[in-house]
Amino acid sequence: MIVQRERAPPDLVTVGAFRYHEFMMITENVKTRFAPSPTGLLHLGNVRTALFNALLAQRSAGRFLLRIEDTDQERSRAEYVEALQDDLRWLGLDWQEGPGVGGPQAPYAQSERSTVYARFYQQLEAAERVYPCFCSPAELALSRKAQLASGRPPRYAGTCARLGEGERQTRIARGAAPTLRFRVPAGQAVEFGDLVRGAQRFSSDDIGDFVIRRADGTPQFFFANAVDDALMAITHVLRGEDHLANTPRQLLLLEALDLPAPRYGHLALIVGSDGGPLSKRAGDLSVRELRASGYLPEALLNYLARLGHAYARDVWMDPAELAANFSTEHLGRAPARYDEAQLLHWQSEAIRHATADRLWEWAGARERVPAGSGADFIEAVRANIRFPADVAFWAERLFGAELAPSDDSKAIIREAGSAFFEHALAAYERHGVAYPPLVAELRQLTGLKGKPLFMPLRAALTGETHGPELARILALLPPETVRRRLRACH
Ligand code: GLU
């Protein structure tokens, strides 16, 4: 029986035939990894996996590694390898070992590690834990269909497990390219403590012999993933729940290879806002798209760190705080539901916490805003913006040559009457940007206070009935603009 214990003695030890890392977080050198397959852009789902692993490493003063799982030659693309690194860097999820950084187990792209894997195929061959399989995809599909039709779970029927050495050699001599299958031992219980889902138990009898090397010589996922985790000394693996059924296979493989296994935690998947699978309409968004639409990385981090993980306090946290307060114990088992309103909430929070310089860079509204007023402008509109388009809107509203007031504003201006604006202009000429005395004087001249006093002023100066603080607007607007806009209402 394979049992992965909750807590193991220090360092690597052997328990039965199985070796373990020391799992006590305080003394252990925690090392986590993100191991994406570069078959597409990073989406909310896989980037959350990256984040959780990065947070776990960071909070344990450990290391975070990036490994590119590009063994599927047909679906892997170099541009996705680039894109995912770029996206991770943009999010601030830097890796301490991996592509571009290097490390003791380089290379970090699985397509470049075939010589590493060759050693382990040989080890398994020598121990007769694997055998070549000559079954064609068509034969396998047929067998699968037959098993399903008779109500059995589809599993490799074991056809090639029984071939004699002579028969194998003959087929190879005839030019057949076999896959390499792992011989799953019969009657074993495979148990492990999942970091999220608790105790797990599988029977090896439910697992058919599985392919570890494809006919073209490339490694199969189970194999390369497990071998690399062991060689790269990964201690904790947080990954999607869709991999849960792979874990017993990987533990069996590691046992056969006498390699240490990491602790696994399988994360509940993210579902769309409609409760169904993530879809284009309901939350299946790439980091690229979110970035292009103006989300700030810290907003995504604050949102994703709470998607299936609970913090005691629901307040804004910077990346270091997100890490310090992260715990695998707070990972939920229930599917996490994508909620755009929450994402928008964290975007507003990110804007509230960003420096004016940063927002100025992000907004790209340069042309409209008078030179030297960038920071003041950002401070004025900070509470009214969520995306660069909002910044552009206010830049146009405040500094555009032509002001076309909204219908509401027009009504308010009309109602206030031209005398109001004559007084406003007089008060402005007297006090300029000194807002309190200006308002005091206008109050005196018009006998108005509160909304009836401020609204017409706002409508005349910005063409809107809501927006940034009037005092800030007045200070920002060039005097000529203030005069022109007040006069236009006479
Ligand atoms: N390449 C696998 C994936 O992208 C990695 C699975 C794992 O994290 O172990 O799903």
Short mmCIF file of C-alpha atoms in Angstrom, two decimals, residues 14-479:
data_model
loop_
_atom_site.label_atom_id
_atom_site.label_comp_id
_atom_site.label_asym_id
_atom_site.label_seq_id
_atom_site.Cartn_x
_atom_site.Cartn_y
_atom_site.Cartn_z
CA THR A 14 11.99 6.00 3.24
CA VAL A 15 8.70 4.67 4.51
CA GLY A 16 8.22 1.21 3.12
CA ALA A 17 9.28 1.56 -0.48
CA PHE A 18 8.39 5.19 -0.55
CA ARG A 19 10.39 8.33 0.13
CA TYR A 20 8.95 11.55 1.43
CA HIS A 21 9.86 15.12 1.72
CA GLU A 22 9.63 16.73 5.08
CA PHE A 23 6.33 18.49 5.01
CA MET A 24 6.34 20.64 8.09
CA MET A 25 6.09 24.08 6.63
CA ILE A 26 8.27 25.80 9.16
CA THR A 27 11.37 23.71 8.78
CA GLU A 28 10.96 22.58 5.22
CA ASN A 29 12.22 24.36 2.14
CA VAL A 30 8.92 24.84 0.42
CA LYS A 31 9.16 24.75 -3.32
CA THR A 32 6.14 25.10 -5.54
CA ARG A 33 5.77 25.34 -9.26
CA PHE A 34 3.52 26.36 -12.06
CA ALA A 35 3.66 23.90 -14.95
CA PRO A 36 1.53 25.21 -17.79
CA SER A 37 1.16 23.56 -21.16
CA PRO A 38 1.72 26.30 -23.74
CA THR A 39 -1.33 25.45 -25.80
CA GLY A 40 -3.12 28.74 -25.30
CA LEU A 41 -3.13 32.02 -23.42
CA LEU A 42 -3.28 32.15 -19.64
CA HIS A 43 -6.84 32.43 -18.44
CA LEU A 44 -8.36 33.18 -15.06
CA GLY A 45 -8.33 29.47 -14.23
CA ASN A 46 -4.70 28.61 -14.82
CA VAL A 47 -3.38 31.94 -13.66
CA ARG A 48 -5.15 31.41 -10.33
CA THR A 49 -3.27 28.10 -10.04
CA ALA A 50 -0.02 29.97 -10.68
CA LEU A 51 -0.95 32.57 -8.08
CA PHE A 52 -1.80 30.06 -5.35
CA ASN A 53 1.50 28.27 -5.88
CA ALA A 54 3.43 31.53 -5.88
CA LEU A 55 1.66 32.69 -2.69
CA LEU A 56 2.33 29.39 -0.95
CA ALA A 57 6.03 29.59 -1.78
CA GLN A 58 6.27 33.22 -0.76
CA ARG A 59 4.53 32.83 2.55
CA SER A 60 6.82 29.94 3.43
CA ALA A 61 9.94 31.86 2.37
CA GLY A 62 10.28 29.17 -0.26
CA ARG A 63 10.84 29.11 -3.99
CA PHE A 64 8.51 29.23 -6.95
CA LEU A 65 9.49 27.47 -10.14
CA LEU A 66 8.17 27.72 -13.69
CA ARG A 67 8.22 24.68 -15.93
CA ILE A 68 6.93 24.53 -19.47
CA GLU A 69 5.05 21.31 -20.17
CA ASP A 70 5.34 21.31 -23.92
CA THR A 71 5.46 17.61 -24.68
CA ASP A 72 2.39 17.81 -26.88
CA GLN A 73 4.23 18.95 -29.97
CA GLU A 74 1.14 19.50 -32.04
CA ARG A 75 -0.62 21.81 -29.63
CA SER A 76 2.31 23.63 -28.00
CA ARG A 77 3.33 26.97 -29.51
CA ALA A 78 6.43 29.06 -28.89
CA GLU A 79 4.34 32.24 -28.86
CA TYR A 80 2.32 30.92 -25.92
CA VAL A 81 5.52 30.15 -24.04
CA GLU A 82 6.49 33.80 -24.48
CA ALA A 83 3.01 35.10 -23.73
CA LEU A 84 2.60 33.18 -20.50
CA GLN A 85 5.93 34.41 -19.18
CA ASP A 86 5.02 37.93 -20.09
CA ASP A 87 1.64 37.61 -18.37
CA LEU A 88 3.17 36.14 -15.22
CA ARG A 89 5.72 38.96 -15.06
CA TRP A 90 3.02 41.55 -15.59
CA LEU A 91 1.17 40.07 -12.64
CA GLY A 92 4.35 40.14 -10.56
CA LEU A 93 4.41 36.34 -10.27
CA ASP A 94 8.13 36.04 -10.73
CA TRP A 95 9.77 32.64 -10.59
CA GLN A 96 13.11 31.95 -8.97
CA GLU A 97 13.87 28.94 -11.11
CA GLY A 98 12.82 28.24 -14.68
CA PRO A 99 13.00 29.64 -18.20
CA GLY A 100 15.07 32.79 -18.49
CA VAL A 101 16.25 32.45 -14.89
CA GLY A 102 17.92 29.05 -15.01
CA GLY A 103 18.55 26.75 -12.09
CA PRO A 104 20.11 23.43 -11.14
CA GLN A 105 17.65 21.32 -13.13
CA ALA A 106 17.73 23.27 -16.40
CA PRO A 107 16.38 23.02 -19.02
CA TYR A 108 12.89 23.86 -17.80
CA ALA A 109 10.98 23.08 -20.98
CA GLN A 110 10.03 19.44 -21.09
CA SER A 111 10.60 19.25 -24.84
CA GLU A 112 14.30 19.74 -24.08
CA ARG A 113 14.54 17.13 -21.36
CA SER A 114 14.39 13.88 -23.32
CA THR A 115 17.83 12.74 -22.18
CA VAL A 116 16.74 13.24 -18.57
CA TYR A 117 13.67 11.08 -19.14
CA ALA A 118 15.62 8.37 -21.00
CA ARG A 119 17.36 7.39 -17.77
CA PHE A 120 14.08 6.78 -16.03
CA TYR A 121 12.54 4.79 -18.88
CA GLN A 122 15.58 2.54 -18.68
CA GLN A 123 15.22 2.19 -14.94
CA LEU A 124 11.60 1.11 -15.35
CA GLU A 125 12.49 -1.22 -18.21
CA ALA A 126 15.24 -2.85 -16.18
CA ALA A 127 12.78 -3.42 -13.35
CA GLU A 128 10.18 -4.72 -15.83
CA ARG A 129 7.70 -2.13 -14.66
CA VAL A 130 6.94 -1.12 -18.24
CA TYR A 131 6.33 -2.85 -21.55
CA PRO A 132 6.04 -1.76 -25.17
CA CYS A 133 2.47 -1.52 -26.43
CA PHE A 134 1.69 -2.03 -30.10
CA CYS A 135 -2.04 -1.45 -29.98
CA SER A 136 -3.12 1.04 -32.60
CA PRO A 137 -5.35 4.00 -31.73
CA ALA A 138 -8.16 2.27 -33.65
CA GLU A 139 -7.79 -0.93 -31.63
CA LEU A 140 -7.75 1.03 -28.39
CA ALA A 141 -10.86 2.98 -29.39
CA LEU A 142 -12.67 -0.25 -30.21
CA SER A 143 -11.77 -1.85 -26.89
CA ARG A 144 -12.87 1.29 -25.08
CA LYS A 145 -16.19 1.27 -26.85
CA ALA A 146 -16.79 -2.38 -26.04
CA GLN A 147 -16.05 -1.83 -22.35
CA LEU A 148 -18.34 1.18 -22.17
CA ALA A 149 -21.09 -0.77 -23.96
CA SER A 150 -20.91 -3.50 -21.34
CA GLY A 151 -21.07 -0.93 -18.56
CA ARG A 152 -17.43 -1.21 -17.47
CA PRO A 153 -15.12 1.75 -17.00
CA PRO A 154 -12.74 1.87 -19.96
CA ARG A 155 -9.29 0.69 -19.07
CA TYR A 156 -6.42 -0.69 -21.08
CA ALA A 157 -7.24 -4.38 -21.62
CA GLY A 158 -3.66 -5.50 -21.10
CA THR A 159 -3.24 -6.97 -24.59
CA CYS A 160 0.45 -6.15 -24.95
CA ALA A 161 1.29 -6.87 -21.29
CA ARG A 162 1.23 -10.52 -22.16
CA LEU A 163 3.42 -10.45 -25.29
CA GLY A 164 6.58 -12.52 -25.12
CA GLU A 165 9.97 -10.94 -25.69
CA GLY A 166 10.31 -12.72 -29.05
CA GLU A 167 7.02 -11.33 -30.31
CA ARG A 168 8.00 -7.83 -29.20
CA GLN A 169 11.30 -8.02 -31.03
CA THR A 170 9.64 -9.29 -34.19
CA ARG A 171 7.19 -6.42 -34.23
CA ILE A 172 9.87 -3.85 -33.61
CA ALA A 173 12.00 -5.41 -36.34
CA ARG A 174 9.01 -5.05 -38.67
CA GLY A 175 9.06 -1.33 -37.98
CA ALA A 176 6.26 -1.00 -35.42
CA ALA A 177 6.65 2.04 -33.15
CA PRO A 178 5.31 1.03 -29.75
CA THR A 179 4.28 3.22 -26.89
CA LEU A 180 5.68 2.42 -23.46
CA ARG A 181 3.12 1.39 -20.86
CA PHE A 182 3.47 1.35 -17.13
CA ARG A 183 2.44 -1.92 -15.56
CA VAL A 184 0.12 -0.95 -12.72
CA PRO A 185 0.55 -3.37 -9.80
CA ALA A 186 -2.61 -5.29 -8.91
CA GLY A 187 -4.38 -5.03 -5.58
CA GLN A 188 -2.68 -1.91 -4.20
CA ALA A 189 -4.35 0.83 -2.28
CA VAL A 190 -2.98 4.27 -3.11
CA GLU A 191 -3.63 6.78 -0.38
CA PHE A 192 -2.62 10.37 0.06
CA GLY A 193 -3.63 13.38 2.08
CA ASP A 194 -4.83 16.03 -0.32
CA LEU A 195 -4.07 19.54 0.89
CA VAL A 196 -7.56 20.65 -0.09
CA ARG A 197 -9.74 17.57 -0.13
CA GLY A 198 -8.30 15.58 2.75
CA ALA A 199 -7.71 11.83 2.74
CA GLN A 200 -7.91 10.19 -0.67
CA ARG A 201 -7.93 6.50 -1.41
CA PHE A 202 -7.75 4.79 -4.78
CA SER A 203 -7.42 1.16 -5.75
CA SER A 204 -4.78 0.30 -8.30
CA ASP A 205 -7.25 -2.22 -9.73
CA ASP A 206 -9.28 0.68 -11.06
CA ILE A 207 -6.31 2.02 -12.98
CA GLY A 208 -5.41 0.45 -16.30
CA ASP A 209 -1.80 0.23 -17.45
CA PHE A 210 -1.06 3.68 -18.81
CA VAL A 211 1.24 5.09 -21.47
CA ILE A 212 4.29 6.94 -20.22
CA ARG A 213 6.02 7.41 -23.58
CA ARG A 214 4.20 8.04 -26.81
CA ALA A 215 4.95 6.20 -30.05
CA ASP A 216 6.88 9.25 -31.28
CA GLY A 217 9.18 9.03 -28.27
CA THR A 218 7.80 12.02 -26.38
CA PRO A 219 6.90 11.55 -22.72
CA GLN A 220 3.32 11.37 -21.62
CA PHE A 221 2.05 13.90 -19.09
CA PHE A 222 1.91 11.58 -16.05
CA PHE A 223 5.51 10.63 -16.44
CA ALA A 224 7.24 13.90 -17.29
CA ASN A 225 5.19 15.81 -14.74
CA ALA A 226 5.91 13.41 -11.87
CA VAL A 227 9.58 12.89 -12.72
CA ASP A 228 10.22 16.61 -13.03
CA ASP A 229 8.47 17.42 -9.78
CA ALA A 230 10.72 14.92 -8.05
CA LEU A 231 13.95 16.03 -9.75
CA MET A 232 13.15 19.68 -9.22
CA ALA A 233 12.48 18.97 -5.54
CA ILE A 234 8.95 20.32 -5.61
CA THR A 235 7.38 19.95 -2.19
CA HIS A 236 3.82 21.15 -2.85
CA VAL A 237 1.67 20.97 -5.95
CA LEU A 238 -1.54 22.95 -6.10
CA ARG A 239 -3.35 22.14 -9.31
CA GLY A 240 -6.81 21.83 -10.78
CA GLU A 241 -9.19 19.22 -9.54
CA ASP A 242 -9.25 17.77 -13.06
CA HIS A 243 -5.86 16.25 -12.20
CA LEU A 244 -7.06 14.41 -9.09
CA ALA A 245 -7.48 11.10 -10.93
CA ASN A 246 -3.91 11.42 -12.27
CA THR A 247 -2.38 11.58 -8.83
CA PRO A 248 -2.59 7.85 -7.93
CA ARG A 249 -0.93 7.04 -11.25
CA GLN A 250 1.82 9.51 -10.53
CA LEU A 251 2.34 8.19 -7.02
CA LEU A 252 2.64 4.65 -8.39
CA LEU A 253 5.19 5.83 -10.92
CA LEU A 254 7.24 7.68 -8.34
CA GLU A 255 7.21 4.66 -6.11
CA ALA A 256 8.41 2.48 -8.95
CA LEU A 257 11.20 4.97 -9.64
CA ASP A 258 12.04 5.36 -5.97
CA LEU A 259 11.56 9.13 -6.27
CA PRO A 260 10.00 11.44 -3.69
CA ALA A 261 6.47 12.69 -4.21
CA PRO A 262 5.26 16.21 -3.51
CA ARG A 263 2.15 16.97 -1.48
CA TYR A 264 -0.75 17.51 -3.80
CA GLY A 265 -3.69 19.82 -3.32
CA HIS A 266 -6.45 19.78 -5.90
CA LEU A 267 -8.23 23.06 -6.38
CA ALA A 268 -11.94 23.30 -7.03
CA LEU A 269 -12.53 24.54 -10.52
CA ILE A 270 -13.80 27.98 -11.35
CA VAL A 271 -17.29 28.02 -12.77
CA GLY A 272 -18.86 30.77 -14.84
CA SER A 273 -21.10 33.46 -13.45
CA ASP A 274 -24.04 31.33 -14.60
CA GLY A 275 -22.83 28.36 -12.54
CA GLY A 276 -21.86 26.43 -15.67
CA PRO A 277 -18.36 25.83 -17.01
CA LEU A 278 -16.36 28.98 -17.71
CA SER A 279 -17.39 30.23 -21.11
CA LYS A 280 -16.56 33.22 -23.24
CA ARG A 281 -19.71 34.90 -22.01
CA ALA A 282 -19.30 34.00 -18.36
CA GLY A 283 -15.79 34.62 -17.23
CA ASP A 284 -13.49 32.74 -19.56
CA LEU A 285 -11.14 35.65 -19.94
CA SER A 286 -7.47 35.61 -20.81
CA VAL A 287 -5.00 37.67 -18.85
CA ARG A 288 -4.27 39.39 -22.17
CA GLU A 289 -7.87 40.50 -22.57
CA LEU A 290 -8.12 41.68 -18.99
CA ARG A 291 -4.87 43.60 -19.30
CA ALA A 292 -5.94 45.16 -22.59
CA SER A 293 -9.21 46.28 -21.09
CA GLY A 294 -7.30 48.14 -18.40
CA TYR A 295 -7.37 45.91 -15.35
CA LEU A 296 -4.48 46.54 -13.01
CA PRO A 297 -2.47 43.47 -12.00
CA GLU A 298 -3.08 44.05 -8.29
CA ALA A 299 -6.82 44.01 -8.94
CA LEU A 300 -6.55 40.60 -10.55
CA LEU A 301 -4.33 39.36 -7.72
CA ASN A 302 -6.74 40.54 -5.04
CA TYR A 303 -9.64 39.01 -6.90
CA LEU A 304 -8.04 35.68 -7.82
CA ALA A 305 -6.53 35.14 -4.38
CA ARG A 306 -10.11 35.11 -3.08
CA LEU A 307 -11.52 32.87 -5.76
CA GLY A 308 -11.70 29.58 -3.88
CA HIS A 309 -9.50 30.84 -1.06
CA ALA A 310 -10.81 32.77 1.93
CA TYR A 311 -9.00 35.52 3.82
CA ALA A 312 -10.10 36.46 7.30
CA ARG A 313 -10.35 40.09 6.24
CA ASP A 314 -11.94 41.12 3.01
CA VAL A 315 -9.84 44.25 2.69
CA TRP A 316 -7.37 45.31 0.03
CA MET A 317 -3.97 43.66 0.38
CA ASP A 318 -0.74 44.30 -1.42
CA PRO A 319 1.01 41.25 -2.90
CA ALA A 320 3.14 40.70 0.22
CA GLU A 321 0.06 40.72 2.44
CA LEU A 322 -1.78 38.38 0.10
CA ALA A 323 1.11 35.96 0.51
CA ALA A 324 1.56 36.41 4.25
CA ASN A 325 -2.10 35.60 4.85
CA PHE A 326 -2.39 32.75 2.37
CA SER A 327 -3.03 29.28 3.73
CA THR A 328 -3.87 25.97 2.06
CA GLU A 329 -6.26 25.46 4.96
CA HIS A 330 -8.40 28.23 3.55
CA LEU A 331 -8.78 26.68 0.14
CA GLY A 332 -12.39 25.73 -0.50
CA ARG A 333 -13.73 22.50 -1.92
CA ALA A 334 -16.78 24.01 -3.54
CA PRO A 335 -16.48 25.33 -7.09
CA ALA A 336 -15.52 29.01 -7.12
CA ARG A 337 -17.90 31.16 -9.08
CA TYR A 338 -16.59 33.92 -11.31
CA ASP A 339 -18.21 37.22 -10.38
CA GLU A 340 -17.49 40.26 -12.50
CA ALA A 341 -18.88 42.63 -9.88
CA GLN A 342 -16.21 41.40 -7.46
CA LEU A 343 -13.49 41.83 -10.04
CA LEU A 344 -14.68 45.39 -10.65
CA HIS A 345 -14.70 46.03 -6.93
CA TRP A 346 -11.03 45.04 -6.67
CA GLN A 347 -10.24 47.14 -9.73
CA SER A 348 -11.67 50.21 -7.95
CA GLU A 349 -9.66 49.29 -4.88
CA ALA A 350 -6.51 48.94 -6.98
CA ILE A 351 -7.09 52.44 -8.35
CA ARG A 352 -7.65 53.79 -4.88
CA HIS A 353 -4.28 52.40 -3.81
CA ALA A 354 -2.14 53.11 -6.88
CA THR A 355 0.18 56.10 -7.01
CA ALA A 356 -0.81 58.99 -9.26
CA ASP A 357 2.29 58.41 -11.40
CA ARG A 358 1.34 54.83 -11.99
CA LEU A 359 -2.23 55.73 -12.95
CA TRP A 360 -0.97 58.47 -15.22
CA GLU A 361 1.18 55.91 -17.06
CA TRP A 362 -1.67 53.41 -17.16
CA ALA A 363 -4.28 55.87 -18.40
CA GLY A 364 -2.42 57.14 -21.44
CA ALA A 365 -4.59 60.29 -21.61
CA ARG A 366 -1.65 62.57 -22.19
CA GLU A 367 -2.74 64.69 -25.17
CA ARG A 368 -5.78 66.23 -23.53
CA VAL A 369 -4.35 67.14 -20.15
CA PRO A 370 -2.27 70.36 -19.91
CA ALA A 371 1.42 69.73 -19.27
CA GLY A 372 2.26 69.60 -15.59
CA SER A 373 -1.33 68.89 -14.48
CA GLY A 374 -1.16 65.09 -14.81
CA ALA A 375 -0.87 64.24 -11.13
CA ASP A 376 -3.52 66.78 -10.04
CA PHE A 377 -5.84 65.56 -12.74
CA ILE A 378 -5.43 61.95 -11.60
CA GLU A 379 -6.10 62.91 -7.99
CA ALA A 380 -9.20 64.82 -9.08
CA VAL A 381 -10.69 61.93 -11.03
CA ARG A 382 -9.33 58.97 -9.01
CA ALA A 383 -12.68 58.15 -7.39
CA ASN A 384 -14.48 58.43 -10.71
CA ILE A 385 -12.39 56.10 -12.84
CA ARG A 386 -12.12 52.39 -13.26
CA PHE A 387 -10.61 52.03 -16.73
CA PRO A 388 -8.48 54.17 -19.02
CA ALA A 389 -11.62 55.00 -21.01
CA ASP A 390 -12.99 56.74 -17.89
CA VAL A 391 -9.82 58.79 -17.66
CA ALA A 392 -10.14 59.75 -21.31
CA PHE A 393 -13.76 60.70 -20.68
CA TRP A 394 -12.88 63.08 -17.84
CA ALA A 395 -9.91 64.49 -19.70
CA GLU A 396 -12.26 65.35 -22.53
CA ARG A 397 -14.91 66.69 -20.17
CA LEU A 398 -12.45 68.94 -18.37
CA PHE A 399 -10.06 70.01 -21.09
CA GLY A 400 -11.94 69.51 -24.35
CA ALA A 401 -12.42 72.70 -26.37
CA GLU A 402 -16.13 72.13 -26.88
CA LEU A 403 -18.32 71.17 -23.98
CA ALA A 404 -21.56 69.47 -24.91
CA PRO A 405 -23.44 69.18 -21.60
CA SER A 406 -25.52 66.10 -20.91
CA ASP A 407 -29.31 66.52 -21.08
CA ASP A 408 -29.55 66.53 -17.28
CA SER A 409 -26.93 69.23 -17.10
CA LYS A 410 -28.69 71.35 -19.69
CA ALA A 411 -31.90 71.17 -17.67
CA ILE A 412 -30.08 72.19 -14.49
CA ILE A 413 -28.35 75.09 -16.25
CA ARG A 414 -31.63 76.29 -17.67
CA GLU A 415 -33.34 76.10 -14.32
CA ALA A 416 -30.57 77.99 -12.54
CA GLY A 417 -30.99 80.88 -14.98
CA SER A 418 -28.39 83.18 -16.44
CA ALA A 419 -28.15 85.43 -13.35
CA PHE A 420 -26.71 82.54 -11.39
CA PHE A 421 -23.80 82.22 -13.79
CA GLU A 422 -23.19 85.94 -13.88
CA HIS A 423 -22.79 85.78 -10.10
CA ALA A 424 -20.61 82.69 -10.40
CA LEU A 425 -18.35 84.47 -12.84
CA ALA A 426 -18.13 87.50 -10.57
CA ALA A 427 -17.24 85.28 -7.62
CA TYR A 428 -14.61 83.51 -9.69
CA GLU A 429 -13.07 86.78 -10.85
CA ARG A 430 -12.79 87.83 -7.24
CA HIS A 431 -11.56 84.62 -5.65
CA GLY A 432 -10.12 82.51 -8.45
CA VAL A 433 -9.44 78.99 -7.32
CA ALA A 434 -9.94 79.80 -3.61
CA TYR A 435 -12.96 77.58 -3.40
CA PRO A 436 -14.47 78.23 0.09
CA PRO A 437 -14.62 82.05 -0.30
CA LEU A 438 -15.87 81.66 -3.85
CA VAL A 439 -18.74 79.45 -2.69
CA ALA A 440 -19.45 81.71 0.27
CA GLU A 441 -19.76 84.68 -2.01
CA LEU A 442 -21.93 82.83 -4.50
CA ARG A 443 -24.18 81.74 -1.65
CA GLN A 444 -24.53 85.31 -0.57
CA LEU A 445 -25.18 86.62 -4.07
CA THR A 446 -27.76 83.97 -4.95
CA GLY A 447 -29.26 83.08 -1.59
CA LEU A 448 -28.81 79.42 -2.54
CA LYS A 449 -27.05 76.63 -0.73
CA GLY A 450 -26.50 72.91 -1.03
CA LYS A 451 -27.47 71.12 -4.22
CA PRO A 452 -29.14 74.10 -5.95
CA LEU A 453 -25.87 75.95 -5.51
CA PHE A 454 -23.38 73.25 -6.48
CA MET A 455 -25.24 71.43 -9.21
CA PRO A 456 -25.49 74.30 -11.71
CA LEU A 457 -21.83 75.06 -11.13
CA ARG A 458 -20.87 71.45 -11.75
CA ALA A 459 -23.11 71.21 -14.81
CA ALA A 460 -21.66 74.40 -16.29
CA LEU A 461 -18.03 73.47 -15.65
CA THR A 462 -18.11 69.78 -16.60
CA GLY A 463 -21.33 69.21 -18.53
CA GLU A 464 -22.13 66.42 -16.04
CA THR A 465 -24.27 66.10 -12.93
CA HIS A 466 -21.81 63.87 -11.10
CA GLY A 467 -18.05 63.58 -10.98
CA PRO A 468 -14.90 64.80 -9.28
CA GLU A 469 -14.91 67.32 -6.42
CA LEU A 470 -15.73 70.82 -7.59
CA ALA A 471 -12.83 72.40 -5.72
CA ARG A 472 -10.36 70.17 -7.55
CA ILE A 473 -12.03 70.81 -10.89
CA LEU A 474 -11.87 74.53 -10.41
CA ALA A 475 -8.20 74.33 -9.53
CA LEU A 476 -7.46 72.22 -12.58
CA LEU A 477 -9.33 74.12 -15.25
CA PRO A 478 -7.45 76.88 -17.06
CA PRO A 479 -9.05 80.24 -16.10
#
